[in-house]
mmCIF file of C-alpha atoms in Angstrom:
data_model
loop_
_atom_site.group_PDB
_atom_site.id
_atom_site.type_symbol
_atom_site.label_atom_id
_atom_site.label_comp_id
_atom_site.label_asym_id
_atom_site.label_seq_id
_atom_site.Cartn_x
_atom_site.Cartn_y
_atom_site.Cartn_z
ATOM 1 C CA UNK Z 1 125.659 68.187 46.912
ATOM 2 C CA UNK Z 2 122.011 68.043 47.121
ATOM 3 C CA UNK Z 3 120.270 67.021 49.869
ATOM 4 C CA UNK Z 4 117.256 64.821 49.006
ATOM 5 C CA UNK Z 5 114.301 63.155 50.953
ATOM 6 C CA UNK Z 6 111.190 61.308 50.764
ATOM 7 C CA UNK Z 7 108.140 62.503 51.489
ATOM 8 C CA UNK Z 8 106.497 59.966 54.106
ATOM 9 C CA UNK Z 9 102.874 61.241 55.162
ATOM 10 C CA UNK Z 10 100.516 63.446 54.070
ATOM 11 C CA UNK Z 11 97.126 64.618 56.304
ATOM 12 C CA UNK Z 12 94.481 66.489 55.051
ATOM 13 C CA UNK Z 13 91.854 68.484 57.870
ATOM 14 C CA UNK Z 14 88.709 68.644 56.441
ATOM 15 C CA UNK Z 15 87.136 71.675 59.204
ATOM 16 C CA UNK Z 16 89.329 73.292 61.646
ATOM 17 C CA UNK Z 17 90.318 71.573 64.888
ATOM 18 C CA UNK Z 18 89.346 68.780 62.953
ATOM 19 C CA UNK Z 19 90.773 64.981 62.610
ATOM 20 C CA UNK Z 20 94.046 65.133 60.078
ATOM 21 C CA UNK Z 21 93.305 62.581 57.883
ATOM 22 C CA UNK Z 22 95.828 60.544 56.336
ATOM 23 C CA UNK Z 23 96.028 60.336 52.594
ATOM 24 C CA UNK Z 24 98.336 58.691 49.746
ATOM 25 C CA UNK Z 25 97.974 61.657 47.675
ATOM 26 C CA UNK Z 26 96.883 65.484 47.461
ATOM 27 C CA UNK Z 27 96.811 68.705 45.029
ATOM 28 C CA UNK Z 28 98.703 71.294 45.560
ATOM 29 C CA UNK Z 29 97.463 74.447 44.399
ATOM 30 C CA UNK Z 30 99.376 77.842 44.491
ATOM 31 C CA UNK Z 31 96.124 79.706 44.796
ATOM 32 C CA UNK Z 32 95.309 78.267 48.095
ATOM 33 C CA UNK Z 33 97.898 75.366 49.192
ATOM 34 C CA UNK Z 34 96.258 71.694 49.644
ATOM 35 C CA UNK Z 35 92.720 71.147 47.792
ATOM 36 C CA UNK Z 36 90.407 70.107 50.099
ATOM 37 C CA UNK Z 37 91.864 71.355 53.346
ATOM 38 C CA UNK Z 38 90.257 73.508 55.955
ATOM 39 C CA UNK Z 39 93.417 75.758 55.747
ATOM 40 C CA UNK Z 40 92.915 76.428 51.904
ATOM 41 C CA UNK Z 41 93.452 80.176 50.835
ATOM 42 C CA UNK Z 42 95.413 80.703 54.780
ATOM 43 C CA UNK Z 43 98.630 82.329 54.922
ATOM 44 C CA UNK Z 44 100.241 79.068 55.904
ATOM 45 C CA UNK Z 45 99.392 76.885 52.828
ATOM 46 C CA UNK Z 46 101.346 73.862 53.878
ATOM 47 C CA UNK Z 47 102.819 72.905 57.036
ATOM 48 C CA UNK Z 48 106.225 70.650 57.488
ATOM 49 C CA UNK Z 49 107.098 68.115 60.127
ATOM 50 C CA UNK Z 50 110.895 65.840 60.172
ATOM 51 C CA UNK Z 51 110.760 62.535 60.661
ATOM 52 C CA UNK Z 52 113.813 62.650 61.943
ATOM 53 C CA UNK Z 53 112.795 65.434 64.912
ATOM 54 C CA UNK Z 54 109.570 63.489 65.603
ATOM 55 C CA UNK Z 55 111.544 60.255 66.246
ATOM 56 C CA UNK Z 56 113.599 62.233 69.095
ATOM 57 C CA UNK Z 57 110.364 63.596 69.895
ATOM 58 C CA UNK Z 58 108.823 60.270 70.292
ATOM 59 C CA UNK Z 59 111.980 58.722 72.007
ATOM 60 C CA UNK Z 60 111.855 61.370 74.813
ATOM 61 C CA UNK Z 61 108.215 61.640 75.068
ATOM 62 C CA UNK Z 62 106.322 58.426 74.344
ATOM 63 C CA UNK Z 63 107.113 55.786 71.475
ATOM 64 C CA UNK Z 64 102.919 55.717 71.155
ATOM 65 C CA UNK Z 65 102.397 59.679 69.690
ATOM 66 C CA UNK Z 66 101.739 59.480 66.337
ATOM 67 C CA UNK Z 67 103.200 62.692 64.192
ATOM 68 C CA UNK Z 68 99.617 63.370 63.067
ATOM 69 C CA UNK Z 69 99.233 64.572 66.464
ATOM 70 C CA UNK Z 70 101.754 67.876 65.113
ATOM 71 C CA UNK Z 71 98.579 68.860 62.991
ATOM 72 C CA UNK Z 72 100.946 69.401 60.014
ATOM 73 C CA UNK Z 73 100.118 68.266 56.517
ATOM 74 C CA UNK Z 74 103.612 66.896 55.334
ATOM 75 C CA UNK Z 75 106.249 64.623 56.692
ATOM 76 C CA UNK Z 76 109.361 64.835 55.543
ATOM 77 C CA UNK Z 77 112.284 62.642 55.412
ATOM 78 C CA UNK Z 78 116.214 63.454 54.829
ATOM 79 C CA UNK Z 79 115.183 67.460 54.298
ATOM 80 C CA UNK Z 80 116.282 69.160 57.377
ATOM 81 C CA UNK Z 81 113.971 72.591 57.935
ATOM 82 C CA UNK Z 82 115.948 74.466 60.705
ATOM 83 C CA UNK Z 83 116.514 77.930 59.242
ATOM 84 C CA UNK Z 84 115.232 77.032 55.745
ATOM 85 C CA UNK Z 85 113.021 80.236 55.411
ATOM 86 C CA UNK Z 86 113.337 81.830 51.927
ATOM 87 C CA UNK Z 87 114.053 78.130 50.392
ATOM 88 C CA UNK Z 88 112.433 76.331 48.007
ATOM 89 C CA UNK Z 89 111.549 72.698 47.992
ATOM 90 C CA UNK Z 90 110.661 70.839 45.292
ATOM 91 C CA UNK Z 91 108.137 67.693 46.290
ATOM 92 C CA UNK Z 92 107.779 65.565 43.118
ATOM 93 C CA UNK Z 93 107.127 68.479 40.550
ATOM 94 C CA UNK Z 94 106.064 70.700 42.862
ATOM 95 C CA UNK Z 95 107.511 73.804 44.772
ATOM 96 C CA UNK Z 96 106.722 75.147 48.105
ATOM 97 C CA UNK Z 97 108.970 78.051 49.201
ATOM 98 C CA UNK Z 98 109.325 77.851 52.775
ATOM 99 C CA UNK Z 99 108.167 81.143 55.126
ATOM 100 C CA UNK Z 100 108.653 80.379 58.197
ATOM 101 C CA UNK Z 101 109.036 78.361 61.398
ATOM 102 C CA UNK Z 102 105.590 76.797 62.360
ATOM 103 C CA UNK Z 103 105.150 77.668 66.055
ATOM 104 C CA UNK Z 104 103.388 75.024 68.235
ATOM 105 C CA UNK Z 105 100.624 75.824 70.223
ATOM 106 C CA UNK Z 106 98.609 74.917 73.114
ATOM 107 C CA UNK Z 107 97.036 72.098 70.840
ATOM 108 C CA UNK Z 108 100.129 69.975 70.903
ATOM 109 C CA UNK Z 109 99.582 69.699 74.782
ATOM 110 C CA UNK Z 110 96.077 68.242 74.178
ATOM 111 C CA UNK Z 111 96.822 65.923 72.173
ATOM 112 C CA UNK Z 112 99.683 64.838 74.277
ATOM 113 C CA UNK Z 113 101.339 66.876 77.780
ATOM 114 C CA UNK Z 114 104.518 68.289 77.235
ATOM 115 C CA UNK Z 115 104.151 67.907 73.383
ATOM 116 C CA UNK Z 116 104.469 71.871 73.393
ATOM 117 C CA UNK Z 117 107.561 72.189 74.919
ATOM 118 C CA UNK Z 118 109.316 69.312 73.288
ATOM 119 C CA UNK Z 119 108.511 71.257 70.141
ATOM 120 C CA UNK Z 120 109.160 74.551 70.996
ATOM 121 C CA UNK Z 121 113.117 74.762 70.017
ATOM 122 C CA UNK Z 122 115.125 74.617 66.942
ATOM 123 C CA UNK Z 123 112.392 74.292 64.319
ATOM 124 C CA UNK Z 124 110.802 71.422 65.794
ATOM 125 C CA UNK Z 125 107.409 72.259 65.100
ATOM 126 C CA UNK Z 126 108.534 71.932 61.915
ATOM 127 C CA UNK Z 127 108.309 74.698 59.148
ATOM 128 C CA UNK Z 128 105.436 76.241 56.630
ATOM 129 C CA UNK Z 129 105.239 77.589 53.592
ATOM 130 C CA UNK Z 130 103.710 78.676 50.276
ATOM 131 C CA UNK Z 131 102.821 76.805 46.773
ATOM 132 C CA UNK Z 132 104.554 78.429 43.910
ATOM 133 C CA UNK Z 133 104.158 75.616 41.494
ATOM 134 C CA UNK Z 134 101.676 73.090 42.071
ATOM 135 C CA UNK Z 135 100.584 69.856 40.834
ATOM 136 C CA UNK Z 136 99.669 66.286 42.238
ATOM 137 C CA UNK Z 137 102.093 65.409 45.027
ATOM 138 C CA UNK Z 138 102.039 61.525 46.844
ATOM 139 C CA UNK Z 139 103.594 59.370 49.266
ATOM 140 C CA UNK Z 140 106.726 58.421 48.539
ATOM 141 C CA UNK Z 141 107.858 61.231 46.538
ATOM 142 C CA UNK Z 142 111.834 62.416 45.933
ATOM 143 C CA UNK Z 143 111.899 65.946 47.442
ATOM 144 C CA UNK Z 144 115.283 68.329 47.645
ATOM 145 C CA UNK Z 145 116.079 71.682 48.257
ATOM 146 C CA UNK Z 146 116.527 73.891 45.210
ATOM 147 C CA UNK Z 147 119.107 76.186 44.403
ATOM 148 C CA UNK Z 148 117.055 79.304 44.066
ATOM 149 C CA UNK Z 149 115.964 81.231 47.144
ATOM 150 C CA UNK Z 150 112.489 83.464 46.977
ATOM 151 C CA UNK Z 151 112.540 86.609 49.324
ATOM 152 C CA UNK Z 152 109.129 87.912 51.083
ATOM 153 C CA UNK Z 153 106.772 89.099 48.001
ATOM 154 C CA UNK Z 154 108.874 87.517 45.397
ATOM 155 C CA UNK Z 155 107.861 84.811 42.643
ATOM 156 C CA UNK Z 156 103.852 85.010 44.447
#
């Protein structure tokens, strides 16, 4: 069986250490990852956050943080990213291939103390990854894990 989500948020950061601001819906473009972000043409195209982490996060932390404060561009909902590298999901009719676990860094404790930590373990930070199809993508959308898997180099 297939797992499928929803996609819930998107943010776009138009400079770096910028605002993320919220949007209903963004290109993605496998030349660069999101138009119009400050992160365009990086190595980390797209970042991933759980809802379903974030509202553990929130529970142990503070009900008040708001997941923008994980600086991440998508959140997801019913799509579990622990140990997902090398996977492909599909968000509307586009694909992302998933690289790697997205680190958090000293950041998270500005915008809120002990966000860091409370991030640090079992993919919380959520995941990133890489556009290998792109296309418009919006709130709202079906996403779900694919069958294929892409290894480092392969498909882009």
């Amino acid at each position: 069986m297939t797992e499928r989500g929803r996609l819930e948020a998107i943010w776009i950061k138009q400079s770096h250490k910028g605002p993320m601001d919220p949007v209903d819906r963004t290109t993605l473009d496998p030349a660069g990852g999101i138009s119009g972000n400050a992160d365009y043409g990086s190595e980390r195209q797209v970042t991933l956050v759980e809802r379903e982490i974030w509202d553990g996060i929130r529970d142990d932390l503070d009900e008040s943080i708001h997941p923008a404060m994980r600086r991440a561009n998508l959140l997801v909902a019913g799509i579990p990213l622990a140990n997902s590298s090398g996977r492909v999901l599909r968000v509307g009719s586009c694909r992302i291939v998933v690289r790697g676990e997205t680190k958090p860094c000293h950041r998270m404790d500005e915008a809120y103390p002990g966000l860091q930590a409370a991030l640090a373990t079992n993919w919380g930070a959520g995941a990133w990854g890489i556009v290998l199809s792109g296309g418009e993508i919006k709130v709202g959308d079906v996403m779900k894990w694919e069958e294929e898997t892409v290894e480092d180099g392969e498909g882009w």
